[in-house]
Tab-separated table of C-alpha atoms in Angstrom:
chain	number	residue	atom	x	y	z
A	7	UNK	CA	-51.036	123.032	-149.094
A	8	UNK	CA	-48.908	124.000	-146.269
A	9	UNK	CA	-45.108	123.403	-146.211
A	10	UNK	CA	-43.064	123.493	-142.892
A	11	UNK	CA	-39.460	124.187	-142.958
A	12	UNK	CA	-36.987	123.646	-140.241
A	13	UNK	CA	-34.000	125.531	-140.247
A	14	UNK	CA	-30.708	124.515	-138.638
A	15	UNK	CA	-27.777	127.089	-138.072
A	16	UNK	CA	-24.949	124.306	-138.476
A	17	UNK	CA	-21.742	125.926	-137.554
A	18	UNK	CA	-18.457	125.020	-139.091
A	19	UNK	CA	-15.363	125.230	-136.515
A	20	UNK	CA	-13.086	127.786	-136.083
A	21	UNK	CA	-10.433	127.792	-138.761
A	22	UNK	CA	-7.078	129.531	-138.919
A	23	UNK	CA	-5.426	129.485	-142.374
A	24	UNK	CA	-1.966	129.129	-142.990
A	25	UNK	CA	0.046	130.339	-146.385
A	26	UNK	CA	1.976	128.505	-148.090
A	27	UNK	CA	5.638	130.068	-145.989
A	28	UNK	CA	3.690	129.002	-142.851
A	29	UNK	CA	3.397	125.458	-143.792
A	30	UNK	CA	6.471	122.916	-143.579
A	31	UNK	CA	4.910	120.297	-146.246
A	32	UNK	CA	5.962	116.657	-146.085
A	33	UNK	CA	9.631	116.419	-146.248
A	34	UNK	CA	10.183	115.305	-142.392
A	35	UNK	CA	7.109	112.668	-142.959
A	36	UNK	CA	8.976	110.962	-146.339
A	37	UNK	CA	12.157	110.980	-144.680
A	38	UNK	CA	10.659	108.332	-141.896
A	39	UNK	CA	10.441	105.834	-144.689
A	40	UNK	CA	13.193	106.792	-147.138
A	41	UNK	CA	16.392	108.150	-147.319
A	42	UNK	CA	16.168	108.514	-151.094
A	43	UNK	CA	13.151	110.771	-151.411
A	44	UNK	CA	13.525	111.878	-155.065
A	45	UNK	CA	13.596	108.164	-156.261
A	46	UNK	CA	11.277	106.535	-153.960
A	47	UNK	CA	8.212	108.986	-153.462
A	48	UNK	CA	7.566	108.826	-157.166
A	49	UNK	CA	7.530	105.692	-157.404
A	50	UNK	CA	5.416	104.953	-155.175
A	51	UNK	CA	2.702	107.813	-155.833
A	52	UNK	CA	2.664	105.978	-159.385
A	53	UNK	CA	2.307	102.714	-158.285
A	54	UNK	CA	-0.414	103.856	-155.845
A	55	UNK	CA	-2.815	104.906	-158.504
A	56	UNK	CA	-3.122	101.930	-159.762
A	57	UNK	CA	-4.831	100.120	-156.918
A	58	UNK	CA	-6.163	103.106	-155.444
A	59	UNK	CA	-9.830	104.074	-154.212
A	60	UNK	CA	-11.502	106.947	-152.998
A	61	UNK	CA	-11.724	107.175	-149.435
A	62	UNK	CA	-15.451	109.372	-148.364
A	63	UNK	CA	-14.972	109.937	-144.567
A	64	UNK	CA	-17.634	111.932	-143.666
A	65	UNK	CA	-19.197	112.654	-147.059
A	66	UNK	CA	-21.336	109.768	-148.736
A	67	UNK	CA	-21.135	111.779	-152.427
A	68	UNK	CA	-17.421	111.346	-153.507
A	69	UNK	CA	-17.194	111.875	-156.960
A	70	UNK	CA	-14.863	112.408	-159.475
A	71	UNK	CA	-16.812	115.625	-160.318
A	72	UNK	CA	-15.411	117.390	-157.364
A	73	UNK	CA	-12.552	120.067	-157.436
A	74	UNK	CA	-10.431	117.768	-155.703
A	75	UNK	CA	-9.818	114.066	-155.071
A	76	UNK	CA	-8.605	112.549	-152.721
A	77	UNK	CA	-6.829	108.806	-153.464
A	78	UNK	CA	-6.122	106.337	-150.715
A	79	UNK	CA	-5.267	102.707	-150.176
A	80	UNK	CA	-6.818	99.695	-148.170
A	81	UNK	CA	-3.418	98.628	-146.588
A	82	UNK	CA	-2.808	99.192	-142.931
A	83	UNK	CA	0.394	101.923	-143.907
A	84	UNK	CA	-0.464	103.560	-147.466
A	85	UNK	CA	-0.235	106.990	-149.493
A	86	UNK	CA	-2.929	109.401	-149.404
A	87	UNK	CA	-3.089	111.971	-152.873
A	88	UNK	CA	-5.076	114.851	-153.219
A	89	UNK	CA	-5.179	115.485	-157.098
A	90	UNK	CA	-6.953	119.254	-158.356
A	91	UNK	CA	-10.018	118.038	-160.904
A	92	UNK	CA	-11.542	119.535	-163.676
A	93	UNK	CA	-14.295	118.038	-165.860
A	94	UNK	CA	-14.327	114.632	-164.322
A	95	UNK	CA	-10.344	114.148	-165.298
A	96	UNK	CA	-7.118	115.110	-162.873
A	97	UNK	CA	-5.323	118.416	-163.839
A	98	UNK	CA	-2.755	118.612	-161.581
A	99	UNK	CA	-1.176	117.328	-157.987
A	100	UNK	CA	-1.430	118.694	-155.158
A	101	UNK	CA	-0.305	116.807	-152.028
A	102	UNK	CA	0.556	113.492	-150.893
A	103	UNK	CA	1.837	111.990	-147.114
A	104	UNK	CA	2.328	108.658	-145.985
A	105	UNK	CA	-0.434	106.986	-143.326
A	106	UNK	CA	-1.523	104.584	-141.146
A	107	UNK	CA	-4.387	102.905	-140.288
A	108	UNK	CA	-5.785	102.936	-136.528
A	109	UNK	CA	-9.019	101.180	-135.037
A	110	UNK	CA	-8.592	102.971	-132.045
A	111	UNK	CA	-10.268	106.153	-131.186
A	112	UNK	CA	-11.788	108.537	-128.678
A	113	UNK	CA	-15.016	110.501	-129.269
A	114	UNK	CA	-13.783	114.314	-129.761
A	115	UNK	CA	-15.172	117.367	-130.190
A	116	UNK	CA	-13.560	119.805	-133.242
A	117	UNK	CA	-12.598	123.004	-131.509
A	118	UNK	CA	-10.530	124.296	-134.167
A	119	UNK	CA	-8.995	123.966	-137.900
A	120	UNK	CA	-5.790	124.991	-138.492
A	121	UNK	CA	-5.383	124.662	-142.512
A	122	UNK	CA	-3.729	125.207	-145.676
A	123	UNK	CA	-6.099	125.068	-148.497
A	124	UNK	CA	-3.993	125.530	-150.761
A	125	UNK	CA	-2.099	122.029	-150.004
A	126	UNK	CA	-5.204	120.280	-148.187
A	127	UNK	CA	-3.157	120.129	-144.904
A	128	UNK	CA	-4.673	120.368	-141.680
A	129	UNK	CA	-4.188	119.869	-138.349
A	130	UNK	CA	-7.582	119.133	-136.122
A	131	UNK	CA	-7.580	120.697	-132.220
A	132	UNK	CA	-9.896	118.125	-130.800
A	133	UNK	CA	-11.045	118.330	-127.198
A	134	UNK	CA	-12.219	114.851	-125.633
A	135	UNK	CA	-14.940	113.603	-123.878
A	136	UNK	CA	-12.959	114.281	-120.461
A	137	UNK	CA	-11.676	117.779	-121.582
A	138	UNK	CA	-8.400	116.582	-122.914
A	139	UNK	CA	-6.951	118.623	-125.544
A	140	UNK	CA	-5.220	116.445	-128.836
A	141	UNK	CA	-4.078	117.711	-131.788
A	142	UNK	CA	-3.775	115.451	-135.167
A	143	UNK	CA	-3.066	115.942	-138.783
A	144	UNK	CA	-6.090	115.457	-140.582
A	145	UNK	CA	-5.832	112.402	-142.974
A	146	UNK	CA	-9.559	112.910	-144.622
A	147	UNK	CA	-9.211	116.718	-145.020
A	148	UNK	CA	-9.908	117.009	-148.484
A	149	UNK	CA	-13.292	114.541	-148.264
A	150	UNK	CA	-14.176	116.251	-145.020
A	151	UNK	CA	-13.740	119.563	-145.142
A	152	UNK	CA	-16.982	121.356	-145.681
A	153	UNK	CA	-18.976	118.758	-143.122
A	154	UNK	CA	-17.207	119.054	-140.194
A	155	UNK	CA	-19.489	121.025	-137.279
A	156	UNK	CA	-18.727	122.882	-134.250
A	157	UNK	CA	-20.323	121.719	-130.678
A	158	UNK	CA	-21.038	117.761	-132.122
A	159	UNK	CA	-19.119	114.662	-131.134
A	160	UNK	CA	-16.869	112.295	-133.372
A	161	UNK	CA	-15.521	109.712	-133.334
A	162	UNK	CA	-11.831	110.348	-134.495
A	163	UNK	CA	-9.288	107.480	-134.997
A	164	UNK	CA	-5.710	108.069	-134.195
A	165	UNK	CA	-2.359	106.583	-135.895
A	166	UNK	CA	0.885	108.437	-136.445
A	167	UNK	CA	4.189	107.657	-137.912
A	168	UNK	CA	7.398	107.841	-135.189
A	169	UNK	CA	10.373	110.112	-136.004
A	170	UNK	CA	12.166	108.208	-133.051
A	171	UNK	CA	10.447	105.178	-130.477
A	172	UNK	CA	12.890	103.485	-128.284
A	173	UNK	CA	12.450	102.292	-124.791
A	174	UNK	CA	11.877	104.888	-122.062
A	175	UNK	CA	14.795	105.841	-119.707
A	176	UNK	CA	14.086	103.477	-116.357
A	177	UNK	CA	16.306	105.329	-114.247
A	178	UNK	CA	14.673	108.302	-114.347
A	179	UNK	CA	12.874	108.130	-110.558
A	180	UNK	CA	11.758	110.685	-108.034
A	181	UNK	CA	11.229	109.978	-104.443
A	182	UNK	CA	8.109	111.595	-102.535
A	183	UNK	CA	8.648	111.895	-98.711
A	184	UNK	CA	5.910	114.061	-98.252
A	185	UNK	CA	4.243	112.317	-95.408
A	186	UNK	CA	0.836	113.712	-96.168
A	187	UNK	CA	1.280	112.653	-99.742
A	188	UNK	CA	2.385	109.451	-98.993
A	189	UNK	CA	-0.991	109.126	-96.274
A	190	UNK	CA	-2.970	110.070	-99.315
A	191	UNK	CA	-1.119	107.405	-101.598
A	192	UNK	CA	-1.574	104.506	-99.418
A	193	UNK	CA	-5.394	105.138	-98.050
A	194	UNK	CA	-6.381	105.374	-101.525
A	195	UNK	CA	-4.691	102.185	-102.582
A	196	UNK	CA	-6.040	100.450	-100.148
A	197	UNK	CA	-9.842	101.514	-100.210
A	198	UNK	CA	-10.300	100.998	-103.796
A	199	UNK	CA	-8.203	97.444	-103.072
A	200	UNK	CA	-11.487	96.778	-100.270
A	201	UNK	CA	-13.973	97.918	-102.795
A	202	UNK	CA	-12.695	95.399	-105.510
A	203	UNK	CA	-11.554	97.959	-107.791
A	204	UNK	CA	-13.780	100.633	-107.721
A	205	UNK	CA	-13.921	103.774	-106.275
A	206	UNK	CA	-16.712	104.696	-103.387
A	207	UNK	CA	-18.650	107.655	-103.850
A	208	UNK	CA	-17.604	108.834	-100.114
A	209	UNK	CA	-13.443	108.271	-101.230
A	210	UNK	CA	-12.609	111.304	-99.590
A	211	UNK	CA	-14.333	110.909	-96.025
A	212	UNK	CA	-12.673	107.327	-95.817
A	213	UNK	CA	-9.480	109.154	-96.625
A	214	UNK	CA	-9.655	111.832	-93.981
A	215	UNK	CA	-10.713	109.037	-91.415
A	216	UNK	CA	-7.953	106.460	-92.875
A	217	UNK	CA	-4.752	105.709	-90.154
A	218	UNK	CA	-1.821	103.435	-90.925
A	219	UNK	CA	-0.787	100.619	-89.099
A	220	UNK	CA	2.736	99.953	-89.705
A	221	UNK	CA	5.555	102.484	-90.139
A	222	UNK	CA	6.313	100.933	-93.402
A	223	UNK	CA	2.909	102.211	-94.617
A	224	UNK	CA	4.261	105.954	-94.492
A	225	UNK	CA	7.809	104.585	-95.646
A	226	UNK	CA	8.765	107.185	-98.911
A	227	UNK	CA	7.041	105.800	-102.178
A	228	UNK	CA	9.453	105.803	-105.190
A	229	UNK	CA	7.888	106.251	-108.363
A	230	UNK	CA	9.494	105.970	-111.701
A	231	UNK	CA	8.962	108.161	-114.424
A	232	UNK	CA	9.592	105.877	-116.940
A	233	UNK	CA	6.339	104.405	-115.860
A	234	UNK	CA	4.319	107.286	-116.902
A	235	UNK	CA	1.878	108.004	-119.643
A	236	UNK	CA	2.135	111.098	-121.014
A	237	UNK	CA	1.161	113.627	-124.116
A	238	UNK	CA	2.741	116.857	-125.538
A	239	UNK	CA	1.593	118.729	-128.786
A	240	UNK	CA	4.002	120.846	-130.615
A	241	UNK	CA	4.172	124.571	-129.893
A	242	UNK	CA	4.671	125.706	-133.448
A	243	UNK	CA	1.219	126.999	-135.053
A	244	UNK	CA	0.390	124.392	-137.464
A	245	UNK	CA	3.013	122.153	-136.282
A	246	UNK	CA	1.082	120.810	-133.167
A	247	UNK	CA	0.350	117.475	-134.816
A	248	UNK	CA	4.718	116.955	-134.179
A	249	UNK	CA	4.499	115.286	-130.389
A	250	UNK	CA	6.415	113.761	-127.882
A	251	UNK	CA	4.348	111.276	-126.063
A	252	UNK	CA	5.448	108.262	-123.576
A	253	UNK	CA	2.891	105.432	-122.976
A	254	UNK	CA	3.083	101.503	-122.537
A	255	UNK	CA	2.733	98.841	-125.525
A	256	UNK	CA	-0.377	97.187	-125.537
A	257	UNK	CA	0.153	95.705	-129.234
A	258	UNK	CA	2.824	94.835	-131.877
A	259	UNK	CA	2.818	93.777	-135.132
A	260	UNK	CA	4.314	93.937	-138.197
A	261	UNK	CA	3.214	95.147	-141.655
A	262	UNK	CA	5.234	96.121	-145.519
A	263	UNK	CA	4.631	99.637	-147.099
A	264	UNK	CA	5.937	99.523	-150.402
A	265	UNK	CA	8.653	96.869	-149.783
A	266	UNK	CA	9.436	98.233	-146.560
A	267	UNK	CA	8.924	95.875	-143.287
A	268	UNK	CA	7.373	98.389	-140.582
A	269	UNK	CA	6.101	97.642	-136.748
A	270	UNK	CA	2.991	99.059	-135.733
A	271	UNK	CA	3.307	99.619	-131.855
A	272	UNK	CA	-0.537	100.072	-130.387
A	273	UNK	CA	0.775	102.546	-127.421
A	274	UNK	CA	-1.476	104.028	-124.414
A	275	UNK	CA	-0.405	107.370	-124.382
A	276	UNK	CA	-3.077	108.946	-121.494
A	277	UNK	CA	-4.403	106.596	-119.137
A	278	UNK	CA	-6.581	108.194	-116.561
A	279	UNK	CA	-9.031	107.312	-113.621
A	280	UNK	CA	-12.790	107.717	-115.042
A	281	UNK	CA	-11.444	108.441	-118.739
A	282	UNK	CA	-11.508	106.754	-121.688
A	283	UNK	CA	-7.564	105.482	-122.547
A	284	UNK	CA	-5.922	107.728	-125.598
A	285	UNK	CA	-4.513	104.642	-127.075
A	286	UNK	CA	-2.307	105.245	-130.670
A	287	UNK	CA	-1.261	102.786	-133.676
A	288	UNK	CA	2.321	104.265	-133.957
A	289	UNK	CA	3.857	102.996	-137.438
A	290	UNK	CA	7.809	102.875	-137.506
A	291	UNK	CA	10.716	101.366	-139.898
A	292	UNK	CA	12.277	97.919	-138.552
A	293	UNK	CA	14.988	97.992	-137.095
A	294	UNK	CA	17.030	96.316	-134.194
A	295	UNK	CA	16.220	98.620	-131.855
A	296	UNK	CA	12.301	98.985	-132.805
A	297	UNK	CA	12.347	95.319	-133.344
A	298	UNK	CA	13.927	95.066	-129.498
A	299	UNK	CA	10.301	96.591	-127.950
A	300	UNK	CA	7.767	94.182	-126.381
A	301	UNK	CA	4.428	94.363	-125.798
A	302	UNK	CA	4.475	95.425	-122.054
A	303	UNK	CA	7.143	97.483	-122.667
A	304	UNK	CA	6.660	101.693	-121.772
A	305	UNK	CA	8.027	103.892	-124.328
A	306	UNK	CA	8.965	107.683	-125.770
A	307	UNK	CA	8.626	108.687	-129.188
A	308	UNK	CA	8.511	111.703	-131.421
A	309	UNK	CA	5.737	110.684	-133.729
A	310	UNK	CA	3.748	112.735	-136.461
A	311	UNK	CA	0.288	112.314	-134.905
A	312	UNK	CA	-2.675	111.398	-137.300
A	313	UNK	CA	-6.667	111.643	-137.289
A	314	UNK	CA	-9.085	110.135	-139.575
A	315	UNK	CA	-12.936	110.377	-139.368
A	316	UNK	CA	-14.929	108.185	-141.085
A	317	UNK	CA	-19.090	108.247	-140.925
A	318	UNK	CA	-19.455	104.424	-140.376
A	319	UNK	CA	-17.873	104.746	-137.424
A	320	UNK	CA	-19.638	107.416	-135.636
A	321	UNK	CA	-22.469	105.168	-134.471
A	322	UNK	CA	-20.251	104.488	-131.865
A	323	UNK	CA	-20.302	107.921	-130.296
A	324	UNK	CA	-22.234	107.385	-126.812
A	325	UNK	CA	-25.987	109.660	-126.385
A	326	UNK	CA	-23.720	110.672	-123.541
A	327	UNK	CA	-20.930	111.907	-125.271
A	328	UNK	CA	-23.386	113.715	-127.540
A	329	UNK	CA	-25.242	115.432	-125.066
A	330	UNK	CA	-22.118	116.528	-122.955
């Protein structure tokens, strides 16, 4: 009898490790939701176990067997706990930070790790589809640890907690009076406008060839920055999850975390031609002024960004996005 093997060199990412002096733990993240950490956290970590379940991410073997747990909660903001195991029974903590839920996501590819294993935290560098770079605590760390795989696609789900959201500052405009700039701004407009929306593959020869008619064509074009969608990671080596993005409200509603009345803001933070949008559920406290934001409304926030990766939801990675 004859028996074939095949043999697969599966790469894990690049991973940097942190100690424990590099790592800033979860005070900041608590403090979002209380003001009275020493009272409140414990309370709620105890009140979590008893409705909680194991969430398996990428790994369909979760058991209590393993060296760690990790504990979750089917509520759209919850607690995740990683608990140290030993013969099937919990021996000690280990870490716990507040989440939220997202069902939006972009298919990502893991370019890097950046992790404390001692405290199960760690922040993903994920590259998009369209080369963007984002980078996102890991929520399913502890279940996903050893699967993750360099080079392949996933789907990764993005939430984050705000620091600060409020409405973005309208008055901050710049003028362009570039005249070749503005010639640019207006043949473009107006040959997607005459191709219904979409873009012809010869955009650039109509643009050379493209006059104006009226002098208030090449009039200067104002455009305000509040408008904008924008993205930027920390610059603090294991800190790049902390970001300061500005995007426009596409969804509101309102949810409780452990008597607490939060708004989750769906925001499009990156929005560009021929991409897929980078759209976030941002979780903050209510209060007048969060409660003041619309749907429609553009925004800026400091926000803890998130990332969860879960294997029923990679069937909808593209054979596109695979083979990219």
């Amino acid at each position: 009898m004859t028996i074939n093997y095949q043999y697969k060199n599966i790469q894990a990412p690049t991973k940097i490790t942190l100690t424990d002096e590099q790592s800033t733990g979860h005070g900041d993240h608590w403090r979002i939701l209380t003001d009275d950490m020493s009272h409140d956290v414990p309370e709620w970590l105890q009140k979590m176990i008893e409705v909680a379940a194991m969430p398996k991410g990428l790994n369909n073997n979760v058991s209590a067997q393993d060296s760690c747990l990790l504990l979750s909660e089917d509520q759209p903001c919850h607690i995740n706990q990683v608990l140290a195991m030993k013969d099937g029974k919990p021996e000690c903590f280990i870490n716990a930070y507040p989440c939220v839920d997202s069902p939006y996501g972009l298919n990502c590819k893991i370019e890097r790790v950046i992790a404390n294993d001692n405290s199960h935290d760690a922040v993903l560098r994920l590259r998009t589809a369209d080369g963007s770079i984002i980078y996102a605590f890991d929520q399913l760390y502890t279940a996903n640890r050893h699967l993750y795989q360099r080079d392949a696609y996933y789907y990764v789900n993005f939430s984050a907690w705000a620091h600060e959201i409020k409405l973005s500052e309208q008055n901050e405009v710049i003028m362009v009076e570039d005249q070749e700039s503005i010639r640019y701004h207006r043949a473009f407009n107006d040959i997607v406008a005459a191709n219904d929306g979409n873009i012809p593959d010869d955009l650039q020869e109509q643009i050379a060839k493209w006059k104006s008619e009226t002098k208030e064509q090449m009039a200067p074009i104002e455009i305000n920055l509040g408008h904008m969608c924008a993205y930027l990671f920390g610059d603090t080596l294991g800190q790049e999850d902390e970001a300061w993005c500005q995007g426009q409200v596409l969804g509101k509603q309102e949810t409780v975390f452990n008597g607490k009345s939060i708004i989750l803001f769906d925001v499009v933070t990156l929005r560009e031609q021929d991409a897929d949008p980078f759209v976030v559920r941002v979780g903050a406290l209510n209060t007048p002024e969060t409660a003041s934001i619309n749907v429609h409304d553009y925004v800026q926030a400091n926000v803890w960004l998130q990332a969860a990766i879960y294997k029923e939801n990679q069937k909808t990675v593209s054979q596109s996005s695979k083979a990219s």
